[in-house]
PDB file of C-alpha atoms in Angstrom:
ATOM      1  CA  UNK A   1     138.841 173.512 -18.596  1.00 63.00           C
ATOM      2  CA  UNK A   2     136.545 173.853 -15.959  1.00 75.00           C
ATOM      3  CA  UNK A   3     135.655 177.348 -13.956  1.00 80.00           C
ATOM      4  CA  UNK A   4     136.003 177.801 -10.107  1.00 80.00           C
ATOM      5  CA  UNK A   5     133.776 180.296  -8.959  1.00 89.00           C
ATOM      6  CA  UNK A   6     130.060 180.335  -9.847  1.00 95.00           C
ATOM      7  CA  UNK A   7     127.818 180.387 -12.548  1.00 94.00           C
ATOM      8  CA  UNK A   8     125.815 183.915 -13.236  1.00 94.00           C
ATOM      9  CA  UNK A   9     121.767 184.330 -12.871  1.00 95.00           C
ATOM     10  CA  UNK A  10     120.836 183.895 -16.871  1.00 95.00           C
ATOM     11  CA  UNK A  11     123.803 182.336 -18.100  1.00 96.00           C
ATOM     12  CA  UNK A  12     123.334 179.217 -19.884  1.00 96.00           C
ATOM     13  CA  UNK A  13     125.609 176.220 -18.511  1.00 96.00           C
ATOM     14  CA  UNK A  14     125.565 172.655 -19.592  1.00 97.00           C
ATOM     15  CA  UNK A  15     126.026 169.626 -17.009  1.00 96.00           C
ATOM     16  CA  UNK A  16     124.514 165.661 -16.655  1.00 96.00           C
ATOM     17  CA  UNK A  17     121.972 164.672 -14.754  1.00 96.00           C
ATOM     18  CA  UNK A  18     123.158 162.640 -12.205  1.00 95.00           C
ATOM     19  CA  UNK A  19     120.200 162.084  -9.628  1.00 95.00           C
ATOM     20  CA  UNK A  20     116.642 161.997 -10.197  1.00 95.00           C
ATOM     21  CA  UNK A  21     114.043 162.520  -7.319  1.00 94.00           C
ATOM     22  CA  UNK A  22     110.334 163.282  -7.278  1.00 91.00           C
ATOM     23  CA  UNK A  23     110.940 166.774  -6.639  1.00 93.00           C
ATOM     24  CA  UNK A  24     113.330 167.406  -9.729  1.00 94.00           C
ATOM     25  CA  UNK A  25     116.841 166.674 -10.704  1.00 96.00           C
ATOM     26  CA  UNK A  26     120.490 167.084  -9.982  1.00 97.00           C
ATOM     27  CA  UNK A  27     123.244 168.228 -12.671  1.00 97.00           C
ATOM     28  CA  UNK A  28     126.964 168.201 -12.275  1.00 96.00           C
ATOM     29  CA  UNK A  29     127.817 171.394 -13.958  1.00 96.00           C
ATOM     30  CA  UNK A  30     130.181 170.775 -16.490  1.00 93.00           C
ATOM     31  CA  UNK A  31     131.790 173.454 -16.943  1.00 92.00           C
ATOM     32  CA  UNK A  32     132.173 174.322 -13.218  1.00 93.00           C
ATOM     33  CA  UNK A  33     134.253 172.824 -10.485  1.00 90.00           C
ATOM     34  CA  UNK A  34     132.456 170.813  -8.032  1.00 91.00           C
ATOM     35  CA  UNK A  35     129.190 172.639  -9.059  1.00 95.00           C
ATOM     36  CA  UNK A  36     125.879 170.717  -8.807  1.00 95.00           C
ATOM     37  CA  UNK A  37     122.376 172.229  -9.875  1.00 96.00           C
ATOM     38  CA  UNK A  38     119.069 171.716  -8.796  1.00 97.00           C
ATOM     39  CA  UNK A  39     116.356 171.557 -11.839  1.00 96.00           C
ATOM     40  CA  UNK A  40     112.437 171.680 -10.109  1.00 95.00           C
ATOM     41  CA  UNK A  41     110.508 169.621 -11.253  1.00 94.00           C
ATOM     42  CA  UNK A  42     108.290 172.358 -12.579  1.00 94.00           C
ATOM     43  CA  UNK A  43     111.009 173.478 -14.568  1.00 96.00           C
ATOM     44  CA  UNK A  44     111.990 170.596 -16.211  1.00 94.00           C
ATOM     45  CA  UNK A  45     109.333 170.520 -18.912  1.00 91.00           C
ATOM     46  CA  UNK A  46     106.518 172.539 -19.501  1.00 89.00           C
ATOM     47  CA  UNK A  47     102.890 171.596 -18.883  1.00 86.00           C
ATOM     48  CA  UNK A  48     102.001 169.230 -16.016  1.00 87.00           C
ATOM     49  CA  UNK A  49     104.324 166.639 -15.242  1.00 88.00           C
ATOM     50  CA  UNK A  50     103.199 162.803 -14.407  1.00 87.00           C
ATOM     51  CA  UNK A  51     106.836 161.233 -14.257  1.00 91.00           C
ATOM     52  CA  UNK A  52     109.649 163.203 -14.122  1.00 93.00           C
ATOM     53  CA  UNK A  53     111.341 159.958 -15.571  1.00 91.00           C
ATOM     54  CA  UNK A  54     109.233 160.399 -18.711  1.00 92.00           C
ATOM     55  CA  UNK A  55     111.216 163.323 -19.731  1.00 92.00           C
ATOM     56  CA  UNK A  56     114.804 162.796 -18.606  1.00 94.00           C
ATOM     57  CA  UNK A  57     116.985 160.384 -17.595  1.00 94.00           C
ATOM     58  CA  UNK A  58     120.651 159.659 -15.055  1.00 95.00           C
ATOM     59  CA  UNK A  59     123.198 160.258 -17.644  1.00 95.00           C
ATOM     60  CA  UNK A  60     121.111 162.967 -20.054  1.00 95.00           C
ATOM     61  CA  UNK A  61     123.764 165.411 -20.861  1.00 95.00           C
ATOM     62  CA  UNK A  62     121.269 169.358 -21.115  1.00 96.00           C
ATOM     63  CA  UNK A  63     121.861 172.692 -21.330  1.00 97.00           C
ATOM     64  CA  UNK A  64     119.968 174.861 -18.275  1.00 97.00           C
ATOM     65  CA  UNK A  65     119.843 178.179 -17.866  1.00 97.00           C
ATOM     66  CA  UNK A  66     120.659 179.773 -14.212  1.00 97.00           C
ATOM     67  CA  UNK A  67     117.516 181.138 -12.161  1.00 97.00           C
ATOM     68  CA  UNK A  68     119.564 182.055  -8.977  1.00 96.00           C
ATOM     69  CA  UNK A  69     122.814 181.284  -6.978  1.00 96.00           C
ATOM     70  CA  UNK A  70     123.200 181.182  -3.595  1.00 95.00           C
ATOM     71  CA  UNK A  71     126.468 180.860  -2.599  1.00 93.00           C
ATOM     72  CA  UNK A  72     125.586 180.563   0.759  1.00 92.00           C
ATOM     73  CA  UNK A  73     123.815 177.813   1.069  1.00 92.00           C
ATOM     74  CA  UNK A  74     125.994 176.134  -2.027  1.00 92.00           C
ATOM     75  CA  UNK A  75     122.889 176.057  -4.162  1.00 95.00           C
ATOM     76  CA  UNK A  76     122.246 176.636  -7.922  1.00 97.00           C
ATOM     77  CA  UNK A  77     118.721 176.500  -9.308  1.00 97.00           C
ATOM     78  CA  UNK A  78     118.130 175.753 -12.692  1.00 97.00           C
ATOM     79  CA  UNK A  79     115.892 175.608 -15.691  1.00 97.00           C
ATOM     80  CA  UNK A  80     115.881 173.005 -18.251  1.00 96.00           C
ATOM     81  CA  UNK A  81     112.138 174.218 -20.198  1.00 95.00           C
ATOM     82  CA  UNK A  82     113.623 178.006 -20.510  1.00 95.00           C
ATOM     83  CA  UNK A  83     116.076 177.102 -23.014  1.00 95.00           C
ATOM     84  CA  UNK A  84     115.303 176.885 -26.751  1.00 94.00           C
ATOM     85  CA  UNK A  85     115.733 174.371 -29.576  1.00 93.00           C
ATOM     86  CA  UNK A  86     118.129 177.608 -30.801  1.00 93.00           C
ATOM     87  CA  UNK A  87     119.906 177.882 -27.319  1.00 95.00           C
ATOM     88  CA  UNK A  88     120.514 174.486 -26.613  1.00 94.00           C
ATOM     89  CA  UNK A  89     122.127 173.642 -30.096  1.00 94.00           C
ATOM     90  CA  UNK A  90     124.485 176.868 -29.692  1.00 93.00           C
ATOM     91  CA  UNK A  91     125.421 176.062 -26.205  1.00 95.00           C
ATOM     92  CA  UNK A  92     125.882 172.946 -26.996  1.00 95.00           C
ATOM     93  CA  UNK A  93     128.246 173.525 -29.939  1.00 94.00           C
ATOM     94  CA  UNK A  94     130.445 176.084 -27.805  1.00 94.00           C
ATOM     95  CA  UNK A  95     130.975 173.583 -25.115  1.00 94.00           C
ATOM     96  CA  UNK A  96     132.232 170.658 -27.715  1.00 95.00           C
ATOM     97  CA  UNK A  97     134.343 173.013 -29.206  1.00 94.00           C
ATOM     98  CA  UNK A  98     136.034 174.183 -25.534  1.00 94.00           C
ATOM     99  CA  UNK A  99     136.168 170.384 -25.198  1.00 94.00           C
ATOM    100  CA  UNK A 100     138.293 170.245 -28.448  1.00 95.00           C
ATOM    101  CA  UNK A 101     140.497 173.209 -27.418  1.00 95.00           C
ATOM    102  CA  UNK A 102     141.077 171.236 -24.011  1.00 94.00           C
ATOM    103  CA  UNK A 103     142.382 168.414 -26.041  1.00 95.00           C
ATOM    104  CA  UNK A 104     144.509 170.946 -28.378  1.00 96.00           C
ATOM    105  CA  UNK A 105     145.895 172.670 -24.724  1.00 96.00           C
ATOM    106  CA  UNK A 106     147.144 168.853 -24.270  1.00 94.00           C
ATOM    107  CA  UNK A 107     149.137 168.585 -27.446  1.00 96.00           C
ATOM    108  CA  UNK A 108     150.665 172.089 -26.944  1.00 95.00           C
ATOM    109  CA  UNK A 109     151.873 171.904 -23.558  1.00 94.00           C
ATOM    110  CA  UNK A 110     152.149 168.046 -23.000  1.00 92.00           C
ATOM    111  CA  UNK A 111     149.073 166.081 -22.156  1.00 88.00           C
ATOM    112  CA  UNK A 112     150.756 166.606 -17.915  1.00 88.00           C
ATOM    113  CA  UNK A 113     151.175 170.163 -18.472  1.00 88.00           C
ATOM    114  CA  UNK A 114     150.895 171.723 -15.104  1.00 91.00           C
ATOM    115  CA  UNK A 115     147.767 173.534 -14.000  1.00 88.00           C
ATOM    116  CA  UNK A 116     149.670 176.479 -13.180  1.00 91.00           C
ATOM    117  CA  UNK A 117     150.650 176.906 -16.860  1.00 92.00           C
ATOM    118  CA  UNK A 118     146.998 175.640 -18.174  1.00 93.00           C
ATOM    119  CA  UNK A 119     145.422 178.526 -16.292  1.00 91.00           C
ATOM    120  CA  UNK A 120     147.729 180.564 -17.216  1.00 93.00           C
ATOM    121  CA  UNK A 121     147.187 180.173 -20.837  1.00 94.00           C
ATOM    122  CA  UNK A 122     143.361 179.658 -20.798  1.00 94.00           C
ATOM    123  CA  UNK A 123     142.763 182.593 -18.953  1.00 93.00           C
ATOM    124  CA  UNK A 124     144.693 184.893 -21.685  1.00 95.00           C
ATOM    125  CA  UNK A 125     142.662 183.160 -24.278  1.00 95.00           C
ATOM    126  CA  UNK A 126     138.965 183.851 -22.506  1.00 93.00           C
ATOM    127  CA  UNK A 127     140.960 187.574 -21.805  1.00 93.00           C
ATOM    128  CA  UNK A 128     141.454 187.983 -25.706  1.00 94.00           C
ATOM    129  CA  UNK A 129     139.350 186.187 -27.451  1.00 94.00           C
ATOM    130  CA  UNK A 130     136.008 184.941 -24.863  1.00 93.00           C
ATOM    131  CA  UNK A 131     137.047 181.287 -25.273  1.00 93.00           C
ATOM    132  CA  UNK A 132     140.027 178.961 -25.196  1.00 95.00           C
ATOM    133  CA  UNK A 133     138.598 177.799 -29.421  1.00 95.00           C
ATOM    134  CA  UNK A 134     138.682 181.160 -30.753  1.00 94.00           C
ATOM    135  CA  UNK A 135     142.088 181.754 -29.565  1.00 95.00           C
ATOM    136  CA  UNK A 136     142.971 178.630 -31.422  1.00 95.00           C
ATOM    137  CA  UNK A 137     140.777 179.505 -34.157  1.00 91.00           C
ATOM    138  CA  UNK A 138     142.381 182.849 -34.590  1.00 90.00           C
ATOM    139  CA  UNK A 139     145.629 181.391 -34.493  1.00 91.00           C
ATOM    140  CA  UNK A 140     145.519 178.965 -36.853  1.00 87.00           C
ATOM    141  CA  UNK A 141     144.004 181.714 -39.778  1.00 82.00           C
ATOM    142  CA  UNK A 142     146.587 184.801 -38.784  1.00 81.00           C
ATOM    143  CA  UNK A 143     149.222 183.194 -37.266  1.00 86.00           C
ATOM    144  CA  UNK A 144     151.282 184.647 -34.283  1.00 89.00           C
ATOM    145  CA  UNK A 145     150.051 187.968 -34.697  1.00 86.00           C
ATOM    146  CA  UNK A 146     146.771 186.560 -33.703  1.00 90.00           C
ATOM    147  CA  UNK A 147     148.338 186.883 -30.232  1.00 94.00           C
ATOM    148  CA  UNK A 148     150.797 189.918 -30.440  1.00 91.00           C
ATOM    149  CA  UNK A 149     148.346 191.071 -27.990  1.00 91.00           C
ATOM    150  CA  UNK A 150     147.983 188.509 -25.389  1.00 93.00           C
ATOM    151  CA  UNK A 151     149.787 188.540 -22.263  1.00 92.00           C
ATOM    152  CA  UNK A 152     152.074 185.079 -23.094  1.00 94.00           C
ATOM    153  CA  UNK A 153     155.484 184.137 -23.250  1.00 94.00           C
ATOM    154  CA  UNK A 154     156.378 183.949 -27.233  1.00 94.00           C
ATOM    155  CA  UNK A 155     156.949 180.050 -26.841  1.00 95.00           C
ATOM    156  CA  UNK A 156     153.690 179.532 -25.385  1.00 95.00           C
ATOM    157  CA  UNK A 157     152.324 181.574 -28.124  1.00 95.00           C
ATOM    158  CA  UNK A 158     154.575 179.832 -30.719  1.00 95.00           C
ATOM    159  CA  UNK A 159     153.256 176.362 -29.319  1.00 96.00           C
ATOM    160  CA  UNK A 160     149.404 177.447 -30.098  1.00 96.00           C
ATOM    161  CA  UNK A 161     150.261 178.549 -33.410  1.00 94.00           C
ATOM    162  CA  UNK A 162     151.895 175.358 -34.193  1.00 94.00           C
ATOM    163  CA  UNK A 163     149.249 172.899 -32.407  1.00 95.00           C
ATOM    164  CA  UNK A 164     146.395 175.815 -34.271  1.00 93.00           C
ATOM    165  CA  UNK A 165     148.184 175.064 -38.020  1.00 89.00           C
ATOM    166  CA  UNK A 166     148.363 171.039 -37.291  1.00 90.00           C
ATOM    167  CA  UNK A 167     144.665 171.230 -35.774  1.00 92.00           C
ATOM    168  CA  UNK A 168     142.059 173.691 -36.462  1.00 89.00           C
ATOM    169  CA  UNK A 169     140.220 173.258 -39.393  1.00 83.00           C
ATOM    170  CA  UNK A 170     139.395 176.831 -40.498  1.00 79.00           C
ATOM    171  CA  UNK A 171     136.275 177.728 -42.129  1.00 78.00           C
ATOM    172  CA  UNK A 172     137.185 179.512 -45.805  1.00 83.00           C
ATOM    173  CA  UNK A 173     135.997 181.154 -48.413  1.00 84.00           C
ATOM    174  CA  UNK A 174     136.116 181.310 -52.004  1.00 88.00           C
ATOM    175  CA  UNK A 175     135.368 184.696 -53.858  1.00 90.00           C
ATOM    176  CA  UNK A 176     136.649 185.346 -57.781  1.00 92.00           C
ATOM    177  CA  UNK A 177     137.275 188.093 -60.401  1.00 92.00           C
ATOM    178  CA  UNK A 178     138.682 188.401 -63.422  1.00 93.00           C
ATOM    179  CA  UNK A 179     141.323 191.203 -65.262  1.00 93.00           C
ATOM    180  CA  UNK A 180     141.968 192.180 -68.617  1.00 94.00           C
ATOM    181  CA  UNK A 181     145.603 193.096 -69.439  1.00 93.00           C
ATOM    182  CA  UNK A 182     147.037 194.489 -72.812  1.00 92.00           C
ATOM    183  CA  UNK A 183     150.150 195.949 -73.829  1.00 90.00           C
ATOM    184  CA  UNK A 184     150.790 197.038 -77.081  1.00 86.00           C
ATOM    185  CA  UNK A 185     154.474 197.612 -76.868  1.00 78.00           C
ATOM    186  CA  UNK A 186     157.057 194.799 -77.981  1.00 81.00           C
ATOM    187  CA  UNK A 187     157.308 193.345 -75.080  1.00 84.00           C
ATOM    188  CA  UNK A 188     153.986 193.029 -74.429  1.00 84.00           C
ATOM    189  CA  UNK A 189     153.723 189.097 -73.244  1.00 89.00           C
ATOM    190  CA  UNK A 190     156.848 190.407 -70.578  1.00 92.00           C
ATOM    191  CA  UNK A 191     155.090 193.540 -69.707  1.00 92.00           C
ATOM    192  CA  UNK A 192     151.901 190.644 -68.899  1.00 93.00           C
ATOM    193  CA  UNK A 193     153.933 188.209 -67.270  1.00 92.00           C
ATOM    194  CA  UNK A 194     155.217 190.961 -65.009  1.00 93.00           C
ATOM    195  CA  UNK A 195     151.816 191.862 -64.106  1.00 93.00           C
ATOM    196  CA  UNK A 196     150.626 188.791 -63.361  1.00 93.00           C
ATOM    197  CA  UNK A 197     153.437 188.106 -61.155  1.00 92.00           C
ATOM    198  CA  UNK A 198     152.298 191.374 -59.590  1.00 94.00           C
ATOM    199  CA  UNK A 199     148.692 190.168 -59.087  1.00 93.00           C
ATOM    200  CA  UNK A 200     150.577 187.191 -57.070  1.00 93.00           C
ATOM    201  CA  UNK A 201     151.390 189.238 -54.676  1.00 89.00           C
ATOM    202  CA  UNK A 202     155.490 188.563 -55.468  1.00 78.00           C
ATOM    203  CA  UNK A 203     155.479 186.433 -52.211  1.00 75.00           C
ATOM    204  CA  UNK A 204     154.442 189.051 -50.025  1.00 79.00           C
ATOM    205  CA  UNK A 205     150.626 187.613 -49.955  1.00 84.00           C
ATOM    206  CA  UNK A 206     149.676 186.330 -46.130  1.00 83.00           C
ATOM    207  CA  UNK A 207     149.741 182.708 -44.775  1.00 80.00           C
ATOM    208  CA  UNK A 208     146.266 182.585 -44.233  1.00 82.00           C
ATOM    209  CA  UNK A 209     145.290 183.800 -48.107  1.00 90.00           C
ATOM    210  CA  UNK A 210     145.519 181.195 -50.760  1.00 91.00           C
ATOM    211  CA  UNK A 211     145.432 183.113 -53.835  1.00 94.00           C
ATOM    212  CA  UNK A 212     145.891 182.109 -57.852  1.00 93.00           C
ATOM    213  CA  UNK A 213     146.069 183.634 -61.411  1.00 93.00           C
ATOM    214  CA  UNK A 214     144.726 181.880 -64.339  1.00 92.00           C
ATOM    215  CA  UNK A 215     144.500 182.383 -68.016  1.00 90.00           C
ATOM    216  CA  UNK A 216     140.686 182.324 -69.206  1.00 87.00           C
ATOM    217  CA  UNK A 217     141.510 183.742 -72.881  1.00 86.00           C
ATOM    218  CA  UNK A 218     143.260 186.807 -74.266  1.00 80.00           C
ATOM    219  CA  UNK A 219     143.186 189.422 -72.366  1.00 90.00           C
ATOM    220  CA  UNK A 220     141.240 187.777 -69.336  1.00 92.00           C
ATOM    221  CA  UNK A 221     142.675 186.173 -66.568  1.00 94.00           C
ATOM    222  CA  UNK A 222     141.556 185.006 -63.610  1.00 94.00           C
ATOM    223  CA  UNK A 223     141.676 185.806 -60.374  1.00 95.00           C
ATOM    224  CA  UNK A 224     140.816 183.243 -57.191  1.00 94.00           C
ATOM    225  CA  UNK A 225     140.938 184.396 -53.414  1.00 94.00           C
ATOM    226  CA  UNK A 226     140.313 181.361 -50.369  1.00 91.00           C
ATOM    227  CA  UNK A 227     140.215 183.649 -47.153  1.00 89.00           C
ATOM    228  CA  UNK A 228     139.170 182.738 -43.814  1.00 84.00           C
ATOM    229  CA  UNK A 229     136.231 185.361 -43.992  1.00 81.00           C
ATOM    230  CA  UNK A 230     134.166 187.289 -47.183  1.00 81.00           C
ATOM    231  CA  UNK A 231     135.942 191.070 -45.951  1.00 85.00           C
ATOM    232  CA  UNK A 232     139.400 189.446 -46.510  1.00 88.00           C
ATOM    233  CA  UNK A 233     138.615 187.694 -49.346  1.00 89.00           C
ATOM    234  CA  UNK A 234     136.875 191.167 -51.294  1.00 90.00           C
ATOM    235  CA  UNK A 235     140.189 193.677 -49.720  1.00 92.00           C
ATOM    236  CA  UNK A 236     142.862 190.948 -50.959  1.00 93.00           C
ATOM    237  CA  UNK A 237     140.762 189.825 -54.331  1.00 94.00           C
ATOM    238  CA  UNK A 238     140.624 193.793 -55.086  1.00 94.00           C
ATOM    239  CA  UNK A 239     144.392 194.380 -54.237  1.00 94.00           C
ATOM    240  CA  UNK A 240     145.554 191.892 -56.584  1.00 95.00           C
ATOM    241  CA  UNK A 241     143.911 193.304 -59.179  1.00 94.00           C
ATOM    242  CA  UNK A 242     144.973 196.735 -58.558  1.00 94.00           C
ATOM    243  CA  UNK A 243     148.739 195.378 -58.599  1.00 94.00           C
ATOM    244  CA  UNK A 244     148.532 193.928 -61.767  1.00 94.00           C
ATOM    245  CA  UNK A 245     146.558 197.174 -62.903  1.00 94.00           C
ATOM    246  CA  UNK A 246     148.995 199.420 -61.875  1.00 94.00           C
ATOM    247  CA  UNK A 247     152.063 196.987 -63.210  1.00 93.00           C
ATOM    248  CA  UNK A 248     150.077 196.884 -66.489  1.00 93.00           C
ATOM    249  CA  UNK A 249     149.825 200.822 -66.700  1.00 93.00           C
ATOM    250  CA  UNK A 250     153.833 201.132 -65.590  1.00 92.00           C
ATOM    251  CA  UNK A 251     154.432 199.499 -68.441  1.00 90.00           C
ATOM    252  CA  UNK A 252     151.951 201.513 -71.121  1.00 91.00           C
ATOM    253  CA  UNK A 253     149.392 199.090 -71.146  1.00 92.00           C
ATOM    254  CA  UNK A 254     145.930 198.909 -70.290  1.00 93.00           C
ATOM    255  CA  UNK A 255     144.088 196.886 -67.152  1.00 92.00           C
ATOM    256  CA  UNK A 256     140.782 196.892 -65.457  1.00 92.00           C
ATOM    257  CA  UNK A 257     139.028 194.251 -62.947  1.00 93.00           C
ATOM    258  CA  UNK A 258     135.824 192.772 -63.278  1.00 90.00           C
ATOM    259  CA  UNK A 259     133.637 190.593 -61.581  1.00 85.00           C
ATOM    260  CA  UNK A 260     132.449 188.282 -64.141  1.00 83.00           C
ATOM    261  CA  UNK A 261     133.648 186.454 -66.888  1.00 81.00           C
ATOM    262  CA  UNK A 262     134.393 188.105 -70.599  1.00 74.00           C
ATOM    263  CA  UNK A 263     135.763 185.088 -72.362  1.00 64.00           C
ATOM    264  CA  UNK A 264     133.772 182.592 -73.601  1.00 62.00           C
ATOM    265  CA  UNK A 265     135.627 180.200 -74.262  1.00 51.00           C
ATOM    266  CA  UNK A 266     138.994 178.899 -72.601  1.00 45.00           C
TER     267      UNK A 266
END
């Protein structure tokens, strides 16, 4: 997707260089339609420069930051030596990941999807979420109520979630605790089985949240949580042990959650 309208003074865009002249060098904004930027030479690198050619080259792909825009004289002057190592690597990452959210817009809507529709759908991303990838992203951890909130028809919305789940790989986490369960009635391995059953959520766990009980060694079982963040993981790590505590305790039996592991052997 690329922006009409202008860049802002400060913001950090990414284009090729295109044209090199003794005076500096010309970039074709990425990220901008029919946007071209004018580097100085004296911003280009810093210390004195003997050949401009020594430090970049037609076809260098950088990341600039915006000194001014004048809009009317169509003319956007840039700086290549203001951005850091830091900078450059983040903006550089953020635009290869709108690049990949480009490509997933294609297999949601049809790689001829009309530009009508495209905006359309971008926009409410950026409007939601600041970028076309973390709408994805969102989608493809929590589903369509990811985007009970944006302003879309619900099969555009079911389309993302669909082309998010096939797509998006989904940073996760891994956190794990452990409960002991004991009931001393006649039932007691029922009474158990109920509880861990409880601890599993019954079904009722969410898409996103991979969870699973183990048995480490009488009383202890195990409990494993893969989340998409560590605040999920803790609140749904911590409510399955509470379930199977309070199934446990229904019964006349005894539970409590820790963190690390009783047993020693399996």
């Amino acid at each position: 997707m690329k922006f009409t309208g202008w860049p802002e003074q400060g913001e950090l865009v990414v284009g090729e260089i295109d044209e090199i002249a003794d005076f500096g060098v010309f970039v074709d904004l990425d990220e901008y339609e029919d946007k071209r930027g004018l580097c100085h030479v004296s911003e280009v690198a810093s210390g004195w420069i003997k050949n401009i050619r020594d430090h970049v080259n037609v076809g260098d792909r950088v990341v600039a930051k915006v000194l001014d825009v004048d809009e009317s004289s169509q003319q956007i002057d840039l700086s290549i030596k203001d951005v850091n190592d830091h900078q450059r690597s983040d903006k550089i990452q953020e635009w290869k990941n709108e690049r990949k959210a480009d490509n997933w817009m294609g297999i949601a809507f049809g790689e001829d999807v009309d530009d009508e529709t495209y905006t359309t759908v971008a926009e409410a991303l950026y409007a939601e979420f600041g970028s076309m990838y973390d709408g994805f992203e969102a989608a493809a951890i929590h589903g369509e109520e990811a985007l009970e909130d944006v302003d879309l028809a619900d099969e555009q919305i079911e389309a993302i979630v669909e082309t998010a789940r096939e797509n998006v790989s989904v940073p996760y986490v891994n956190v794990t605790g452990y409960v002991n369960l004991e009931s001393p009635g006649h039932d007691g391995v029922d009474d158990v089985r109920e509880a861990l059953e409880a601890a599993e959520g019954n079904g009722e766990v969410p898409d996103e949240i991979e969870l699973d009980v183990s048995y480490v060694g009488s009383p202890e079982y195990r409990i494993r949580v893969r989340a998409p963040d560590y605040k999920t993981a803790e609140t749904e790590l911590e409510a399955s042990a509470e379930r199977a505590r309070e199934a446990i305790e229904a019964k006349g039996g005894t539970g409590g959650f820790h963190r690390e592991r009783e047993t020693e052997d399996e």
